[in-house]
Amino acid sequence: MIIATNVSKKFGSLTALNDFSVTCNKGECIALIGPNGSGKTTFIKTILGMVVCDSGFITVNGCNIKNHWEYRSRIGYMPQIGRYPDNMTIGQVLDMMKDIRGKQNKNLLDEDLIISFGLQPLMNKRMRTLSGGTRQKVSAALAFLFNPELLILDEPTAGLDPVSSEILKEKIISEKQKGKLILITSHVLSELDDLVTQVIYMQDGCLCFHKTIEQLSIDTGQVKLAKAIAQVMQNK
Amino acid sequence: MNKLFCILIQLFLLSSLQARVLPVGKGKQFITIKTAITQARKGDTVMVYSGIYREKNIVLDKPITLIGIDYPVLDGEYRYEVISIKSSGVTVKGCKIIQSGISSMEDFAGIKIYNCRDVVIRENILENTFFGIYSQYGTNCTIEKNKLTASQKEEQQSGNGIHCWKSDSMRIIANEITGHRDGIYFEFVTNSIIWRNDSEKNLRYGLHFMFSSNDSYIANIFKNNGAGVSVMFSHDVKMIHNYFEENWGDGSYGILLKEISDGYIEHNRFVKNTVGIYMEGTSRIQMNGNVFERNGWAMKIQASCMDITVTGNNFINNTFDMATNGSLVLNTFNGNYWDKYEGYDLNRDHIGDVPYRPVSMYSVIVEKNPPVMILFRSFITSLLDKTEKVLPSLTPENFKDAFPLMKPLRL
Amino acid sequence: MKKVIKYVVIDILRNRIMMAYTLFLMVLSFSIFGLEDNSAKGLLGLLNIILIIVPLVSIVFSTIYVYNSAEFIELLVSQPLKRKTIWMSLFFGLSISMVLAFLIGAGIPVFIYQADITGMMMILIGVLLSVIFVAVAMLAAVKTRDKAKGIGVAILLWLYFALLFDGFVLFILFQFADYPVEKAMIAISMFNPLDLARIMILLKMDVSALMGYTGAVFKDFFGTELGMGLSFVVLLIWIFLPLGISTKRFKSKDL
């Protein structure tokens, strides 16, 4: 579903992505892992078209994303920090998103998260009055709202309380089972254990490896993702 | 009874002997005005009934009265002077005089007074005459309630409305003049009065006044003339209760005063003129009770003026109150109301406690460098003005009103 | 695009600074007209508001709003929307809000106290200036990444248009005092929307003074229908040029 071919991106003298190539298919749940500044977020932003790559190209569903925008109707994105116009209410933000997506997406809306996060009573609250966690819930709810084929979640559980975090995980698993492609970045590796089927490990803008979780545990002899990654890093 | 009748008849004969009435018109005793005039004797009245009379130049050379009934039209066919008055004691009344000759060599007029006195020209209508009413060496004449209209576009093709040259003791009263070169023109005219005239939309000046002394002009309206009013090279002129309005344009003034001395400018209104009063080489003028409203500059006083006293006037809504071109100030400006005054009155005597400086720095700069006008009302110029008010450097130090009024005078 | 504009406008109109601005304009305008015994003096006060406060608030508020919306813009970019649409929506949202605030704050008092051609001209010019400075602010915001720097640039730009440019013009006028520079001045004034706006209003307000001397040259140009039309076109260019450049920049900008 996503094919990145030789993607490079420089911010000034800093190389964020260096000849990066990767292929992600439907039904996979991929953890995007790497130390800080390894280019994870840049990669995500490149897929979303927020960052324009210097060379190489990316296709989503066989369509080159350069100068295109329609493909994003297939993507649900949950940003690391969700900030919304201060004076909009949650309801208005949701309405706006529905307005924007409305015509392209005739599927039923997926309001599971709104209900399970208990956002409904808060619909008239202004965004600026919300806590970081609640805002994160709104972001998550938005990402799943339109039943997208591709979900990109940037640090989804950061800032969420354990209960909500569990709800979100359940949701991710259920979506995975529907055959969607899910890309997750997280620093809390222990959380990813039950979720992911594949791991992409990045360093300095390069792809270190792209393995299934089974392959990884065979290679490292570790069952837990956290320990496996730790071993990989030590070996380097 | 018979006796009484006889006396009446005798009286009638007597009076008709002294002053007869000679009717002119279709089916009347005389067909042409000229024949009636030849028949007329001193003191007779030529009564002209309505109709169109094309009789070239009509000369009134004896003291008779020419009266039009229902405004008979005397047509000069754009070739002749219509009426020439060459005898004292003539009266012309109620005629409609049109289309006098136009010439650059001769001063053709609708009615011209040649070197005589005690002439009365009253209630006539003059249309499209070159000069309207012209007095040359006239003395003690009255020009009253005439209505003069011309419609030329070029100054050269148009003469003045009421033109007086080397005349004395003239009374110019309640005339309406539009479309001429100058509405009223005075040159070498003395001891005369211009009263309640309405001079509007003339090509050049509403009133043009030169080398004429001991005259007064009172309660006239000068409005929308090409260059306003110009009073030059005269002394002892009184200008009272006049309106100077909407004299707009490059080089247009409410009044232009040049080489004037010993006069009074009192209770006049200057509204919406580019410059209300422009003074040059003027001295010993008393100005009070005038209202200056919505002018570009209320007054421009050049440094060549002295002993001008400006007191008790209202300055309201003018773009600039005063402008001058030098630093020498020999005039006084005390006790006026200035709407731009921002001072205070702690002792409540209705007189501001700090002096007002009517010359703004910006107006000084504009005077020196006119294109700076493009920065008018910009932030930077108002900053400059404010700084200048605190620390005067460019504006003349003693150009000030030491006793500015807090409230406008009732004028 | 309409959908996004709607929500941007809703957001800005609830903004406290915006409400304060509207209220401030209204109190100021009413007190100017109410306290001055003649309305011409009131108009003069209003002129200063339009030429100084409106651009300042418009440029600073818009810049801050664009920076504060960085994450929101990111979110919108991740949605199936064209970048041009997003940027235009932001521009229209800001413009509509600024214009609305101005119309309520200053428009109503003018309609009450001075509903003549001069008043209408002022409102029109105020609206145009509000929009121009939104466009300029968005250009400043898209060009600089850092928020503090961006706001600094916005304030400097305002200072430049409101003061420094005229200082420069004054300098030129004195340097070339012996030359006929009036016509050149007309051209130079086109480079500052505030100068152009001021002259257009003054021609309606101070006819008598501007008719005198060189004023006549300006009057001959700006007073004619052609000059008036040209001035309006230039003001519109002052909206579309910065907007075009900033849209182009935004299209290829990394967020």
PDB file of N, CA and C in Angstrom, chain B residues 61-88:
ATOM      1  N   ASP B  61     -27.915 111.401 -24.613  1.00  0.00           N
ATOM      2  CA  ASP B  61     -27.051 112.564 -24.441  1.00  0.00           C
ATOM      3  C   ASP B  61     -27.778 113.724 -23.802  1.00  0.00           C
ATOM      4  N   LYS B  62     -28.927 113.464 -23.200  1.00  0.00           N
ATOM      5  CA  LYS B  62     -29.606 114.512 -22.424  1.00  0.00           C
ATOM      6  C   LYS B  62     -30.201 113.870 -21.186  1.00  0.00           C
ATOM      7  N   PRO B  63     -30.414 114.659 -20.166  1.00  0.00           N
ATOM      8  CA  PRO B  63     -30.858 114.080 -18.885  1.00  0.00           C
ATOM      9  C   PRO B  63     -32.291 113.565 -18.956  1.00  0.00           C
ATOM     10  N   ILE B  64     -32.479 112.400 -19.506  1.00  0.00           N
ATOM     11  CA  ILE B  64     -33.812 111.824 -19.591  1.00  0.00           C
ATOM     12  C   ILE B  64     -33.844 110.483 -18.879  1.00  0.00           C
ATOM     13  N   THR B  65     -35.051 109.960 -18.751  1.00  0.00           N
ATOM     14  CA  THR B  65     -35.207 108.669 -18.111  1.00  0.00           C
ATOM     15  C   THR B  65     -35.660 107.661 -19.154  1.00  0.00           C
ATOM     16  N   LEU B  66     -34.958 106.498 -19.205  1.00  0.00           N
ATOM     17  CA  LEU B  66     -35.350 105.440 -20.128  1.00  0.00           C
ATOM     18  C   LEU B  66     -35.905 104.296 -19.293  1.00  0.00           C
ATOM     19  N   ILE B  67     -37.208 104.053 -19.471  1.00  0.00           N
ATOM     20  CA  ILE B  67     -37.816 103.015 -18.658  1.00  0.00           C
ATOM     21  C   ILE B  67     -38.370 101.913 -19.541  1.00  0.00           C
ATOM     22  N   GLY B  68     -38.016 100.675 -19.217  1.00  0.00           N
ATOM     23  CA  GLY B  68     -38.585  99.548 -19.951  1.00  0.00           C
ATOM     24  C   GLY B  68     -39.793  99.016 -19.205  1.00  0.00           C
ATOM     25  N   ILE B  69     -40.855  98.690 -19.977  1.00  0.00           N
ATOM     26  CA  ILE B  69     -42.022  98.070 -19.373  1.00  0.00           C
ATOM     27  C   ILE B  69     -42.001  96.595 -19.787  1.00  0.00           C
ATOM     28  N   ASP B  70     -42.110  95.705 -18.854  1.00  0.00           N
ATOM     29  CA  ASP B  70     -42.031  94.261 -19.128  1.00  0.00           C
ATOM     30  C   ASP B  70     -40.744  93.867 -19.862  1.00  0.00           C
ATOM     31  N   TYR B  71     -39.689  94.480 -19.496  1.00  0.00           N
ATOM     32  CA  TYR B  71     -38.354  94.153 -20.013  1.00  0.00           C
ATOM     33  C   TYR B  71     -38.271  94.042 -21.535  1.00  0.00           C
ATOM     34  N   PRO B  72     -38.347  95.163 -22.231  1.00  0.00           N
ATOM     35  CA  PRO B  72     -38.076  95.153 -23.672  1.00  0.00           C
ATOM     36  C   PRO B  72     -36.619  94.738 -23.907  1.00  0.00           C
ATOM     37  N   VAL B  73     -36.402  94.016 -25.004  1.00  0.00           N
ATOM     38  CA  VAL B  73     -35.052  93.505 -25.277  1.00  0.00           C
ATOM     39  C   VAL B  73     -34.313  94.472 -26.179  1.00  0.00           C
ATOM     40  N   LEU B  74     -33.153  94.930 -25.729  1.00  0.00           N
ATOM     41  CA  LEU B  74     -32.317  95.794 -26.553  1.00  0.00           C
ATOM     42  C   LEU B  74     -31.118  94.959 -26.992  1.00  0.00           C
ATOM     43  N   ASP B  75     -31.111  94.657 -28.281  1.00  0.00           N
ATOM     44  CA  ASP B  75     -30.134  93.679 -28.773  1.00  0.00           C
ATOM     45  C   ASP B  75     -28.968  94.377 -29.454  1.00  0.00           C
ATOM     46  N   GLY B  76     -27.756  94.093 -29.007  1.00  0.00           N
ATOM     47  CA  GLY B  76     -26.568  94.694 -29.620  1.00  0.00           C
ATOM     48  C   GLY B  76     -25.996  93.839 -30.732  1.00  0.00           C
ATOM     49  N   GLU B  77     -26.601  92.720 -30.985  1.00  0.00           N
ATOM     50  CA  GLU B  77     -26.238  91.824 -32.098  1.00  0.00           C
ATOM     51  C   GLU B  77     -24.761  91.457 -32.098  1.00  0.00           C
ATOM     52  N   TYR B  78     -24.148  91.453 -30.949  1.00  0.00           N
ATOM     53  CA  TYR B  78     -22.717  91.154 -30.807  1.00  0.00           C
ATOM     54  C   TYR B  78     -21.839  92.118 -31.595  1.00  0.00           C
ATOM     55  N   ARG B  79     -22.352  93.309 -31.918  1.00  0.00           N
ATOM     56  CA  ARG B  79     -21.542  94.244 -32.709  1.00  0.00           C
ATOM     57  C   ARG B  79     -21.481  95.643 -32.121  1.00  0.00           C
ATOM     58  N   TYR B  80     -22.461  96.018 -31.344  1.00  0.00           N
ATOM     59  CA  TYR B  80     -22.538  97.416 -30.912  1.00  0.00           C
ATOM     60  C   TYR B  80     -22.573  97.524 -29.402  1.00  0.00           C
ATOM     61  N   GLU B  81     -22.164  98.697 -28.952  1.00  0.00           N
ATOM     62  CA  GLU B  81     -22.420  99.013 -27.562  1.00  0.00           C
ATOM     63  C   GLU B  81     -23.903  99.363 -27.476  1.00  0.00           C
ATOM     64  N   VAL B  82     -24.619  98.815 -26.534  1.00  0.00           N
ATOM     65  CA  VAL B  82     -26.073  98.945 -26.584  1.00  0.00           C
ATOM     66  C   VAL B  82     -26.519 100.341 -26.129  1.00  0.00           C
ATOM     67  N   ILE B  83     -26.122 100.742 -24.917  1.00  0.00           N
ATOM     68  CA  ILE B  83     -26.532 102.072 -24.456  1.00  0.00           C
ATOM     69  C   ILE B  83     -25.291 102.850 -24.037  1.00  0.00           C
ATOM     70  N   SER B  84     -25.125 104.032 -24.573  1.00  0.00           N
ATOM     71  CA  SER B  84     -24.031 104.901 -24.139  1.00  0.00           C
ATOM     72  C   SER B  84     -24.635 106.104 -23.442  1.00  0.00           C
ATOM     73  N   ILE B  85     -24.231 106.338 -22.212  1.00  0.00           N
ATOM     74  CA  ILE B  85     -24.781 107.477 -21.465  1.00  0.00           C
ATOM     75  C   ILE B  85     -23.751 108.600 -21.513  1.00  0.00           C
ATOM     76  N   LYS B  86     -24.116 109.690 -22.160  1.00  0.00           N
ATOM     77  CA  LYS B  86     -23.151 110.776 -22.312  1.00  0.00           C
ATOM     78  C   LYS B  86     -23.676 112.061 -21.701  1.00  0.00           C
ATOM     79  N   SER B  87     -24.657 111.934 -20.817  1.00  0.00           N
ATOM     80  CA  SER B  87     -25.163 113.126 -20.153  1.00  0.00           C
ATOM     81  C   SER B  87     -25.423 112.787 -18.692  1.00  0.00           C
ATOM     82  N   SER B  88     -25.215 113.765 -17.831  1.00  0.00           N
ATOM     83  CA  SER B  88     -25.496 113.550 -16.420  1.00  0.00           C
ATOM     84  C   SER B  88     -26.996 113.430 -16.204  1.00  0.00           C
TER      85      SER B  88
END
